[in-house]
């Protein structure tokens, strides 16, 4: 993977973005409620410089793999990919390709309904991402993140400007089955833009599993906006399995009302470039956020996660753990921003970044970023970068376990702390084999 010089990278990025937007303008018309929103996002995107290492948020991330993607939308899938595993009991699966209606022919469980076009249009009118602002999911403009003038991530804007379809769902009560959202670009080349909107009414319960896969020179862009009403609970897993020159850009904007609970666990491996940006706004205090993430990089892969959590009321909680396995000449980037303004007294926030280096050529950049103004809080952070412990390896080998198997056992234990928090429905996707690059059959 070639690394572009700074001026060349900036010029190439500008050209790539313009070509993509022009290609989409000449393609199929977007879903009616989405047309105006896409135009707003395209205007905001045109005013925003494309990512480069001149920007602090992209300083450690080489976008050369992105610029190698053909700037044209993937064609509609004619069939469900044959490589998908069978749907397990207790799971409702929706297959996304950026074109067709994923709800067609699917019997949705009690408690989940599509948001009507009229309501959706009003929600999208307020969307902050479409305007390049960061207001929290569902676009409530009175939130402090907007007043602070922060910007929505470029990746979210790109998804909003290119998505021709949106899956918009409202959740009421307790939904028993796991909702599984799957995209698989397989060996196709081009761009697959996906946009999702979830509204959880007060006291609603939902378990959600996202799965994104690709194995060729394609770009999967994802914008997910979720609003959790008071007392709602969302257990959210994401498995992203890449291969070859595939690129993933995912922006997840979640807004939590008081007493809500959001648990997000992500597992990412195999992409030439991946960037995951979970953004959480606790809008009224008293909410709980639990974030777990695991990345694996090898070869010359780049895995980047920039998370943001902002507390806007008292007595909010955050428990965040980010783990990395870096091998070959891979590069991992983590930036964890936590904002605790004066209104967020008695916040309890813990953030830990733990990274394993398996190669002298791999590189890990990790940056906890806590901004604390409130004076009555419990906030802690830590970051470690280490290798497999020689004492543990020696102990296992002294019991007759070969060196390679001993290393694999330790890596399995290292991964398990995150993997066990995925929804049970994740098992068929073999996340451990994916992360450790084990010889397991691809489902």
CSV table of C-alpha atoms in Angstrom, one decimal:
chain,number,residue,atom,x,y,z
A,1,UNK,CA,0.0,0.0,0.0
A,2,UNK,CA,1.7,3.2,-1.2
A,3,UNK,CA,1.7,6.3,1.1
A,4,UNK,CA,0.9,9.5,-0.7
A,5,UNK,CA,2.8,12.8,-0.1
A,6,UNK,CA,0.8,15.5,1.7
A,7,UNK,CA,0.0,17.7,-1.4
A,8,UNK,CA,-0.7,14.7,-3.6
A,9,UNK,CA,-3.0,13.1,-1.0
A,10,UNK,CA,-5.0,16.4,-0.6
A,11,UNK,CA,-5.4,16.8,-4.3
A,12,UNK,CA,-6.3,13.2,-4.9
A,13,UNK,CA,-8.9,13.3,-2.0
A,14,UNK,CA,-10.6,16.3,-3.4
A,15,UNK,CA,-10.8,14.7,-6.9
A,16,UNK,CA,-12.1,11.4,-5.5
A,17,UNK,CA,-14.9,13.1,-3.5
A,18,UNK,CA,-16.0,15.2,-6.4
A,19,UNK,CA,-16.1,12.1,-8.7
A,20,UNK,CA,-18.2,10.1,-6.2
A,21,UNK,CA,-20.8,12.9,-5.8
A,22,UNK,CA,-21.1,13.4,-9.5
A,23,UNK,CA,-21.5,9.6,-10.1
A,24,UNK,CA,-24.3,9.5,-7.5
A,25,UNK,CA,-26.1,12.5,-9.0
A,26,UNK,CA,-26.3,10.7,-12.3
A,27,UNK,CA,-27.5,7.4,-10.7
A,28,UNK,CA,-30.9,6.3,-9.4
A,29,UNK,CA,-33.0,8.8,-7.5
A,30,UNK,CA,-32.8,8.5,-3.7
A,31,UNK,CA,-35.8,7.4,-1.5
A,32,UNK,CA,-38.2,10.4,-1.5
A,33,UNK,CA,-37.8,11.4,2.2
A,34,UNK,CA,-34.1,11.2,1.7
A,35,UNK,CA,-33.6,13.4,-1.3
A,36,UNK,CA,-33.5,16.8,0.5
A,37,UNK,CA,-31.4,15.4,3.3
A,38,UNK,CA,-28.9,14.0,0.8
A,39,UNK,CA,-28.7,17.4,-0.9
A,40,UNK,CA,-28.0,19.1,2.4
A,41,UNK,CA,-25.3,16.7,3.3
A,42,UNK,CA,-23.7,17.0,-0.1
A,43,UNK,CA,-23.5,20.8,0.3
A,44,UNK,CA,-22.0,20.4,3.7
A,45,UNK,CA,-19.5,17.8,2.4
A,46,UNK,CA,-18.5,20.1,-0.5
A,47,UNK,CA,-17.6,22.8,2.1
A,48,UNK,CA,-15.6,20.4,4.2
A,49,UNK,CA,-12.0,19.6,3.3
A,50,UNK,CA,-11.5,15.9,2.7
A,51,UNK,CA,-9.4,14.1,5.3
A,52,UNK,CA,-5.7,14.5,5.3
A,53,UNK,CA,-2.9,14.3,7.9
A,54,UNK,CA,-3.0,18.1,8.1
A,55,UNK,CA,-6.2,17.6,10.2
A,56,UNK,CA,-5.7,16.7,13.8
A,57,UNK,CA,-8.4,14.1,13.7
A,58,UNK,CA,-6.7,12.3,10.8
A,59,UNK,CA,-3.1,13.0,11.7
A,60,UNK,CA,-2.2,9.3,12.2
A,61,UNK,CA,-4.4,7.8,9.4
A,62,UNK,CA,-3.3,7.4,5.9
A,63,UNK,CA,-6.3,7.5,3.5
A,64,UNK,CA,-4.5,6.0,0.5
A,65,UNK,CA,-6.7,2.8,0.7
A,66,UNK,CA,-9.8,5.0,0.5
A,67,UNK,CA,-8.5,6.9,-2.6
A,68,UNK,CA,-7.9,3.6,-4.3
A,69,UNK,CA,-11.6,2.7,-4.3
A,70,UNK,CA,-13.5,3.3,-7.5
A,71,UNK,CA,-15.8,6.4,-6.8
A,72,UNK,CA,-19.0,4.8,-8.0
A,73,UNK,CA,-21.9,3.1,-6.1
A,74,UNK,CA,-22.1,-0.7,-6.1
A,75,UNK,CA,-24.9,-2.0,-8.2
A,76,UNK,CA,-28.0,-3.6,-6.5
A,77,UNK,CA,-27.5,-7.1,-5.2
A,78,UNK,CA,-29.5,-9.5,-7.3
A,79,UNK,CA,-29.4,-12.3,-4.7
A,80,UNK,CA,-28.7,-12.7,-1.1
A,81,UNK,CA,-24.9,-13.5,-0.8
A,82,UNK,CA,-24.6,-17.3,-0.7
A,83,UNK,CA,-21.8,-17.0,2.0
A,84,UNK,CA,-24.2,-15.7,4.6
A,85,UNK,CA,-24.9,-18.3,7.4
A,86,UNK,CA,-28.4,-19.4,8.0
A,87,UNK,CA,-30.5,-17.3,10.3
A,88,UNK,CA,-30.6,-18.7,13.8
A,89,UNK,CA,-33.7,-19.0,15.9
A,90,UNK,CA,-34.5,-15.9,17.8
A,91,UNK,CA,-33.0,-13.6,15.2
A,92,UNK,CA,-34.7,-11.4,12.5
A,93,UNK,CA,-32.2,-10.6,9.7
A,94,UNK,CA,-32.4,-7.6,7.4
A,95,UNK,CA,-29.9,-7.6,4.4
A,96,UNK,CA,-28.7,-4.2,3.3
A,97,UNK,CA,-27.2,-3.3,0.0
A,98,UNK,CA,-27.9,0.5,-0.2
A,99,UNK,CA,-30.6,0.0,-2.9
A,100,UNK,CA,-33.5,-2.3,-2.1
A,101,UNK,CA,-36.0,-2.2,0.7
A,102,UNK,CA,-34.6,-4.5,3.4
A,103,UNK,CA,-38.1,-4.9,5.0
A,104,UNK,CA,-39.6,-6.4,1.8
A,105,UNK,CA,-40.8,-9.9,2.5
A,106,UNK,CA,-39.7,-9.8,6.2
A,107,UNK,CA,-42.2,-10.3,9.0
A,108,UNK,CA,-41.0,-7.8,11.7
A,109,UNK,CA,-41.4,-8.8,15.4
A,110,UNK,CA,-43.9,-7.1,17.7
A,111,UNK,CA,-42.5,-3.8,18.9
A,112,UNK,CA,-40.6,-2.7,15.8
A,113,UNK,CA,-42.2,-0.7,13.0
A,114,UNK,CA,-41.0,1.3,10.1
A,115,UNK,CA,-41.2,5.1,10.6
A,116,UNK,CA,-43.8,6.6,8.2
A,117,UNK,CA,-42.5,8.8,5.4
A,118,UNK,CA,-44.1,11.9,6.8
A,119,UNK,CA,-42.5,11.4,10.2
A,120,UNK,CA,-39.2,10.5,8.6
A,121,UNK,CA,-39.1,13.6,6.6
A,122,UNK,CA,-39.6,15.7,9.7
A,123,UNK,CA,-36.8,13.8,11.5
A,124,UNK,CA,-34.4,14.2,8.6
A,125,UNK,CA,-35.2,17.9,8.4
A,126,UNK,CA,-33.7,18.2,11.9
A,127,UNK,CA,-30.7,15.9,11.3
A,128,UNK,CA,-27.5,17.6,12.4
A,129,UNK,CA,-25.3,15.2,10.5
A,130,UNK,CA,-26.8,16.4,7.2
A,131,UNK,CA,-25.7,19.9,8.0
A,132,UNK,CA,-22.2,18.8,9.2
A,133,UNK,CA,-23.0,19.7,12.8
A,134,UNK,CA,-22.7,17.4,15.8
A,135,UNK,CA,-26.0,17.7,17.7
A,136,UNK,CA,-26.5,14.1,18.9
A,137,UNK,CA,-28.6,11.5,17.2
A,138,UNK,CA,-32.0,12.6,15.8
A,139,UNK,CA,-30.8,16.1,15.4
A,140,UNK,CA,-32.2,17.9,18.5
A,141,UNK,CA,-30.7,21.3,17.9
A,142,UNK,CA,-30.8,22.5,21.5
A,143,UNK,CA,-28.1,20.1,22.7
A,144,UNK,CA,-24.9,21.4,24.0
A,145,UNK,CA,-22.8,19.5,21.4
A,146,UNK,CA,-24.3,21.8,18.8
A,147,UNK,CA,-23.9,24.9,20.9
A,148,UNK,CA,-20.2,24.0,21.3
A,149,UNK,CA,-19.9,24.2,17.5
A,150,UNK,CA,-18.3,20.7,17.1
A,151,UNK,CA,-18.6,19.1,13.6
A,152,UNK,CA,-20.1,15.8,12.6
A,153,UNK,CA,-17.4,13.4,11.3
A,154,UNK,CA,-16.5,13.5,7.7
A,155,UNK,CA,-17.3,9.8,7.4
A,156,UNK,CA,-20.9,10.5,8.6
A,157,UNK,CA,-21.3,13.3,6.2
A,158,UNK,CA,-20.1,11.1,3.4
A,159,UNK,CA,-22.7,8.4,4.2
A,160,UNK,CA,-25.5,11.0,4.5
A,161,UNK,CA,-24.5,12.6,1.2
A,162,UNK,CA,-24.3,9.3,-0.7
A,163,UNK,CA,-27.0,7.0,0.8
A,164,UNK,CA,-30.1,6.6,-1.5
A,165,UNK,CA,-32.0,4.5,1.0
A,166,UNK,CA,-32.6,4.7,4.8
A,167,UNK,CA,-33.8,2.0,7.2
A,168,UNK,CA,-35.8,4.0,9.8
A,169,UNK,CA,-37.3,2.0,12.7
A,170,UNK,CA,-39.3,2.8,15.8
A,171,UNK,CA,-39.1,0.5,18.8
A,172,UNK,CA,-41.7,0.2,21.5
A,173,UNK,CA,-41.8,-2.1,24.5
A,174,UNK,CA,-39.6,-5.2,24.8
A,175,UNK,CA,-38.5,-6.7,21.5
A,176,UNK,CA,-37.7,-10.4,22.0
A,177,UNK,CA,-35.8,-11.4,18.9
A,178,UNK,CA,-32.3,-10.0,18.1
A,179,UNK,CA,-32.4,-7.6,15.1
A,180,UNK,CA,-29.6,-8.4,12.8
A,181,UNK,CA,-28.5,-6.0,10.0
A,182,UNK,CA,-26.1,-7.5,7.5
A,183,UNK,CA,-24.3,-6.0,4.5
A,184,UNK,CA,-21.8,-8.0,2.4
A,185,UNK,CA,-20.1,-6.3,-0.5
A,186,UNK,CA,-18.3,-9.6,-1.3
A,187,UNK,CA,-15.9,-9.2,-4.2
A,188,UNK,CA,-17.7,-6.2,-5.8
A,189,UNK,CA,-15.8,-3.0,-6.3
A,190,UNK,CA,-17.3,0.5,-5.6
A,191,UNK,CA,-19.1,2.2,-2.7
A,192,UNK,CA,-21.9,0.9,-0.6
A,193,UNK,CA,-23.6,3.7,1.4
A,194,UNK,CA,-25.8,2.7,4.3
A,195,UNK,CA,-28.0,4.9,6.5
A,196,UNK,CA,-29.9,3.8,9.6
A,197,UNK,CA,-32.2,5.5,12.1
A,198,UNK,CA,-33.5,3.9,15.3
A,199,UNK,CA,-35.9,5.6,17.7
A,200,UNK,CA,-36.3,3.7,21.0
A,201,UNK,CA,-39.4,4.9,22.9
A,202,UNK,CA,-39.2,5.2,26.7
A,203,UNK,CA,-38.6,1.9,28.4
A,204,UNK,CA,-38.1,0.1,25.1
A,205,UNK,CA,-35.6,-2.8,24.9
A,206,UNK,CA,-33.7,-4.0,21.8
A,207,UNK,CA,-30.7,-6.2,21.0
A,208,UNK,CA,-29.1,-5.2,17.7
A,209,UNK,CA,-26.3,-6.9,15.8
A,210,UNK,CA,-24.7,-5.2,12.8
A,211,UNK,CA,-22.5,-7.2,10.5
A,212,UNK,CA,-20.5,-5.6,7.6
A,213,UNK,CA,-18.3,-7.7,5.3
A,214,UNK,CA,-16.3,-7.1,2.2
A,215,UNK,CA,-13.4,-8.8,0.4
A,216,UNK,CA,-12.4,-6.6,-2.5
A,217,UNK,CA,-11.7,-2.9,-3.3
A,218,UNK,CA,-15.0,-1.6,-2.0
A,219,UNK,CA,-16.0,1.1,0.5
A,220,UNK,CA,-18.8,0.5,3.0
A,221,UNK,CA,-20.0,3.7,4.6
A,222,UNK,CA,-22.4,3.5,7.5
A,223,UNK,CA,-24.3,6.3,9.3
A,224,UNK,CA,-26.4,5.0,12.3
A,225,UNK,CA,-28.3,7.5,14.4
A,226,UNK,CA,-30.1,6.2,17.5
A,227,UNK,CA,-32.2,8.0,20.1
A,228,UNK,CA,-32.9,6.2,23.4
A,229,UNK,CA,-35.9,7.5,25.3
A,230,UNK,CA,-36.0,7.6,29.1
A,231,UNK,CA,-35.3,4.2,30.6
A,232,UNK,CA,-34.7,2.5,27.2
A,233,UNK,CA,-32.0,-0.1,26.8
A,234,UNK,CA,-30.1,-0.9,23.6
A,235,UNK,CA,-27.5,-3.7,23.5
A,236,UNK,CA,-25.6,-3.1,20.3
A,237,UNK,CA,-23.0,-5.3,18.7
A,238,UNK,CA,-21.0,-4.7,15.5
A,239,UNK,CA,-18.8,-7.2,13.6
A,240,UNK,CA,-16.8,-5.9,10.7
A,241,UNK,CA,-14.9,-8.5,8.7
A,242,UNK,CA,-12.8,-7.1,5.8
A,243,UNK,CA,-10.4,-8.5,3.3
A,244,UNK,CA,-8.1,-7.4,0.6
A,245,UNK,CA,-8.4,-3.7,-0.3
A,246,UNK,CA,-11.8,-3.2,1.4
A,247,UNK,CA,-12.4,0.0,3.4
A,248,UNK,CA,-15.0,0.7,6.2
A,249,UNK,CA,-16.1,4.1,7.4
A,250,UNK,CA,-18.7,4.0,10.2
A,251,UNK,CA,-20.3,6.9,12.2
A,252,UNK,CA,-22.6,5.9,15.1
A,253,UNK,CA,-24.4,8.8,16.7
A,254,UNK,CA,-26.3,7.9,19.9
A,255,UNK,CA,-28.4,10.2,22.1
A,256,UNK,CA,-29.5,9.0,25.5
A,257,UNK,CA,-32.3,10.4,27.6
A,258,UNK,CA,-32.1,10.0,31.5
A,259,UNK,CA,-32.0,6.5,32.9
A,260,UNK,CA,-31.3,4.9,29.5
A,261,UNK,CA,-28.6,2.2,29.0
A,262,UNK,CA,-26.5,1.8,25.9
A,263,UNK,CA,-24.0,-1.0,25.5
A,264,UNK,CA,-21.9,-1.1,22.4
A,265,UNK,CA,-19.4,-3.8,21.5
A,266,UNK,CA,-17.4,-3.7,18.2
A,267,UNK,CA,-15.0,-6.2,16.6
A,268,UNK,CA,-13.1,-5.1,13.6
A,269,UNK,CA,-10.5,-7.0,11.5
A,270,UNK,CA,-9.2,-7.5,8.0
A,271,UNK,CA,-9.8,-4.1,6.4
A,272,UNK,CA,-7.2,-2.2,4.5
A,273,UNK,CA,-8.6,0.9,6.3
A,274,UNK,CA,-11.3,1.0,8.9
A,275,UNK,CA,-12.5,4.0,10.9
A,276,UNK,CA,-15.2,3.6,13.5
A,277,UNK,CA,-16.6,6.8,15.2
A,278,UNK,CA,-19.0,6.1,18.0
A,279,UNK,CA,-20.4,9.4,19.4
A,280,UNK,CA,-22.6,9.3,22.5
A,281,UNK,CA,-24.5,12.2,24.0
A,282,UNK,CA,-26.1,11.7,27.5
A,283,UNK,CA,-28.5,14.6,27.2
A,284,UNK,CA,-30.1,14.8,30.6
A,285,UNK,CA,-28.0,12.9,33.1
A,286,UNK,CA,-28.5,9.6,34.9
A,287,UNK,CA,-27.7,7.4,31.8
A,288,UNK,CA,-25.3,4.6,31.5
A,289,UNK,CA,-22.9,4.0,28.6
A,290,UNK,CA,-20.8,0.8,28.2
A,291,UNK,CA,-18.3,0.7,25.3
A,292,UNK,CA,-16.2,-2.3,24.3
A,293,UNK,CA,-14.0,-2.6,21.2
A,294,UNK,CA,-11.5,-5.0,19.7
A,295,UNK,CA,-9.3,-4.3,16.7
A,296,UNK,CA,-6.9,-6.5,14.8
A,297,UNK,CA,-4.4,-5.2,12.3
A,298,UNK,CA,-1.8,-7.1,10.2
A,299,UNK,CA,0.1,-6.6,7.0
A,300,UNK,CA,-0.2,-2.9,6.3
A,301,UNK,CA,-3.8,-2.6,7.5
A,302,UNK,CA,-5.0,0.6,9.4
A,303,UNK,CA,-7.7,0.5,12.1
A,304,UNK,CA,-8.8,3.8,13.5
A,305,UNK,CA,-11.4,4.4,16.3
A,306,UNK,CA,-12.3,7.9,17.4
A,307,UNK,CA,-14.9,7.8,20.1
A,308,UNK,CA,-16.7,10.8,21.8
A,309,UNK,CA,-18.8,10.7,24.9
A,310,UNK,CA,-20.4,13.9,26.3
A,311,UNK,CA,-22.3,14.2,29.5
A,312,UNK,CA,-25.0,17.0,29.7
A,313,UNK,CA,-26.5,16.2,33.1
A,314,UNK,CA,-25.5,14.8,36.5
A,315,UNK,CA,-24.9,11.3,37.6
A,316,UNK,CA,-24.0,9.8,34.2
A,317,UNK,CA,-21.8,6.7,33.9
A,318,UNK,CA,-19.3,5.5,31.3
A,319,UNK,CA,-17.3,2.3,31.3
A,320,UNK,CA,-15.1,2.0,28.2
A,321,UNK,CA,-12.5,-0.6,27.2
A,322,UNK,CA,-10.6,-0.5,23.9
A,323,UNK,CA,-8.3,-3.4,22.9
A,324,UNK,CA,-5.9,-3.9,20.0
A,325,UNK,CA,-3.8,-6.7,18.5
A,326,UNK,CA,-1.2,-5.2,16.1
A,327,UNK,CA,0.9,-7.5,13.9
A,328,UNK,CA,3.0,-7.2,10.8
A,329,UNK,CA,3.3,-3.6,9.8
A,330,UNK,CA,-0.3,-2.8,10.8
A,331,UNK,CA,-1.3,0.5,12.4
A,332,UNK,CA,-3.9,1.1,15.1
A,333,UNK,CA,-5.2,4.5,16.1
A,334,UNK,CA,-7.4,5.2,19.1
A,335,UNK,CA,-8.7,8.6,20.3
A,336,UNK,CA,-11.2,8.5,23.2
A,337,UNK,CA,-12.7,11.9,24.0
A,338,UNK,CA,-14.8,12.3,27.1
A,339,UNK,CA,-16.4,15.7,27.9
A,340,UNK,CA,-17.7,16.4,31.4
A,341,UNK,CA,-19.0,20.0,31.6
A,342,UNK,CA,-20.0,21.8,34.8
A,343,UNK,CA,-23.6,20.6,34.5
A,344,UNK,CA,-22.4,16.9,34.7
A,345,UNK,CA,-21.7,16.7,38.5
A,346,UNK,CA,-21.2,13.3,40.0
A,347,UNK,CA,-20.3,11.7,36.7
A,348,UNK,CA,-18.5,8.3,37.0
A,349,UNK,CA,-16.4,7.6,33.9
A,350,UNK,CA,-13.7,5.1,33.3
A,351,UNK,CA,-11.7,4.6,30.1
A,352,UNK,CA,-9.0,2.0,29.5
A,353,UNK,CA,-7.0,1.4,26.3
A,354,UNK,CA,-5.0,-1.9,26.2
A,355,UNK,CA,-2.9,-2.8,23.2
A,356,UNK,CA,-0.8,-5.9,22.3
A,357,UNK,CA,2.2,-5.5,19.9
A,358,UNK,CA,3.0,-8.8,18.1
A,359,UNK,CA,5.6,-7.2,15.7
A,360,UNK,CA,8.4,-4.7,15.9
A,361,UNK,CA,7.0,-3.1,12.7
A,362,UNK,CA,3.5,-2.6,13.9
A,363,UNK,CA,2.5,0.8,15.4
A,364,UNK,CA,-0.1,1.9,17.9
A,365,UNK,CA,-1.2,5.5,18.6
A,366,UNK,CA,-3.5,5.8,21.6
A,367,UNK,CA,-4.8,9.1,23.0
A,368,UNK,CA,-7.3,9.2,26.0
A,369,UNK,CA,-8.8,12.7,25.9
A,370,UNK,CA,-10.7,13.7,29.1
A,371,UNK,CA,-12.1,17.3,29.3
A,372,UNK,CA,-13.4,17.8,32.8
A,373,UNK,CA,-14.9,21.0,34.1
A,374,UNK,CA,-17.3,19.6,36.8
A,375,UNK,CA,-15.6,19.4,40.2
A,376,UNK,CA,-17.6,16.5,41.8
A,377,UNK,CA,-16.7,13.6,39.6
A,378,UNK,CA,-15.0,10.2,39.5
A,379,UNK,CA,-13.1,10.0,36.2
A,380,UNK,CA,-10.1,7.8,35.4
A,381,UNK,CA,-8.3,6.7,32.3
A,382,UNK,CA,-5.3,4.5,31.4
A,383,UNK,CA,-3.4,3.3,28.4
A,384,UNK,CA,-1.0,0.4,28.1
A,385,UNK,CA,1.0,-1.1,25.2
A,386,UNK,CA,2.7,-4.4,25.8
A,387,UNK,CA,3.7,-7.7,24.3
A,388,UNK,CA,2.6,-11.2,25.3
A,389,UNK,CA,4.1,-11.9,28.7
A,390,UNK,CA,7.1,-14.1,28.6
A,391,UNK,CA,6.3,-15.6,32.0
A,392,UNK,CA,2.9,-16.7,30.9
A,393,UNK,CA,4.3,-18.2,27.7
A,394,UNK,CA,7.0,-20.0,29.7
A,395,UNK,CA,4.4,-21.4,32.1
A,396,UNK,CA,2.3,-22.8,29.3
A,397,UNK,CA,5.3,-24.2,27.4
A,398,UNK,CA,6.5,-25.9,30.6
A,399,UNK,CA,3.2,-27.8,30.6
A,400,UNK,CA,4.0,-29.2,27.2
A,401,UNK,CA,2.1,-26.7,25.1
A,402,UNK,CA,4.0,-25.7,21.9
A,403,UNK,CA,5.0,-22.0,21.6
A,404,UNK,CA,2.6,-21.2,18.8
A,405,UNK,CA,-0.3,-22.8,20.7
A,406,UNK,CA,0.7,-21.0,23.9
A,407,UNK,CA,0.6,-17.7,22.1
A,408,UNK,CA,-2.8,-18.5,20.6
A,409,UNK,CA,-4.2,-19.4,24.0
A,410,UNK,CA,-3.1,-16.1,25.5
A,411,UNK,CA,-4.6,-14.2,22.6
A,412,UNK,CA,-7.9,-16.1,23.0
A,413,UNK,CA,-8.1,-15.0,26.6
A,414,UNK,CA,-7.2,-11.4,25.6
A,415,UNK,CA,-10.0,-11.3,23.1
A,416,UNK,CA,-12.5,-13.0,25.3
A,417,UNK,CA,-13.0,-10.0,27.6
A,418,UNK,CA,-14.6,-8.1,24.7
A,419,UNK,CA,-16.1,-10.9,22.6
A,420,UNK,CA,-18.2,-12.3,25.5
A,421,UNK,CA,-20.2,-9.0,25.5
A,422,UNK,CA,-21.4,-9.4,21.9
A,423,UNK,CA,-25.0,-10.5,21.5
A,424,UNK,CA,-25.4,-14.3,21.5
A,425,UNK,CA,-26.4,-14.1,17.8
A,426,UNK,CA,-22.8,-13.1,17.0
A,427,UNK,CA,-21.6,-16.7,17.5
A,428,UNK,CA,-22.4,-17.9,13.9
A,429,UNK,CA,-20.2,-15.1,12.5
A,430,UNK,CA,-17.1,-16.6,14.3
A,431,UNK,CA,-15.7,-13.4,15.6
A,432,UNK,CA,-12.8,-15.1,17.4
A,433,UNK,CA,-11.6,-16.9,14.3
A,434,UNK,CA,-12.0,-13.6,12.4
A,435,UNK,CA,-9.8,-11.7,14.8
A,436,UNK,CA,-7.1,-14.4,15.2
A,437,UNK,CA,-7.2,-15.2,11.4
A,438,UNK,CA,-7.7,-18.8,12.3
A,439,UNK,CA,-8.5,-21.4,9.6
A,440,UNK,CA,-12.2,-21.5,10.2
A,441,UNK,CA,-14.8,-21.9,7.4
A,442,UNK,CA,-16.2,-18.6,6.3
A,443,UNK,CA,-20.0,-18.7,7.0
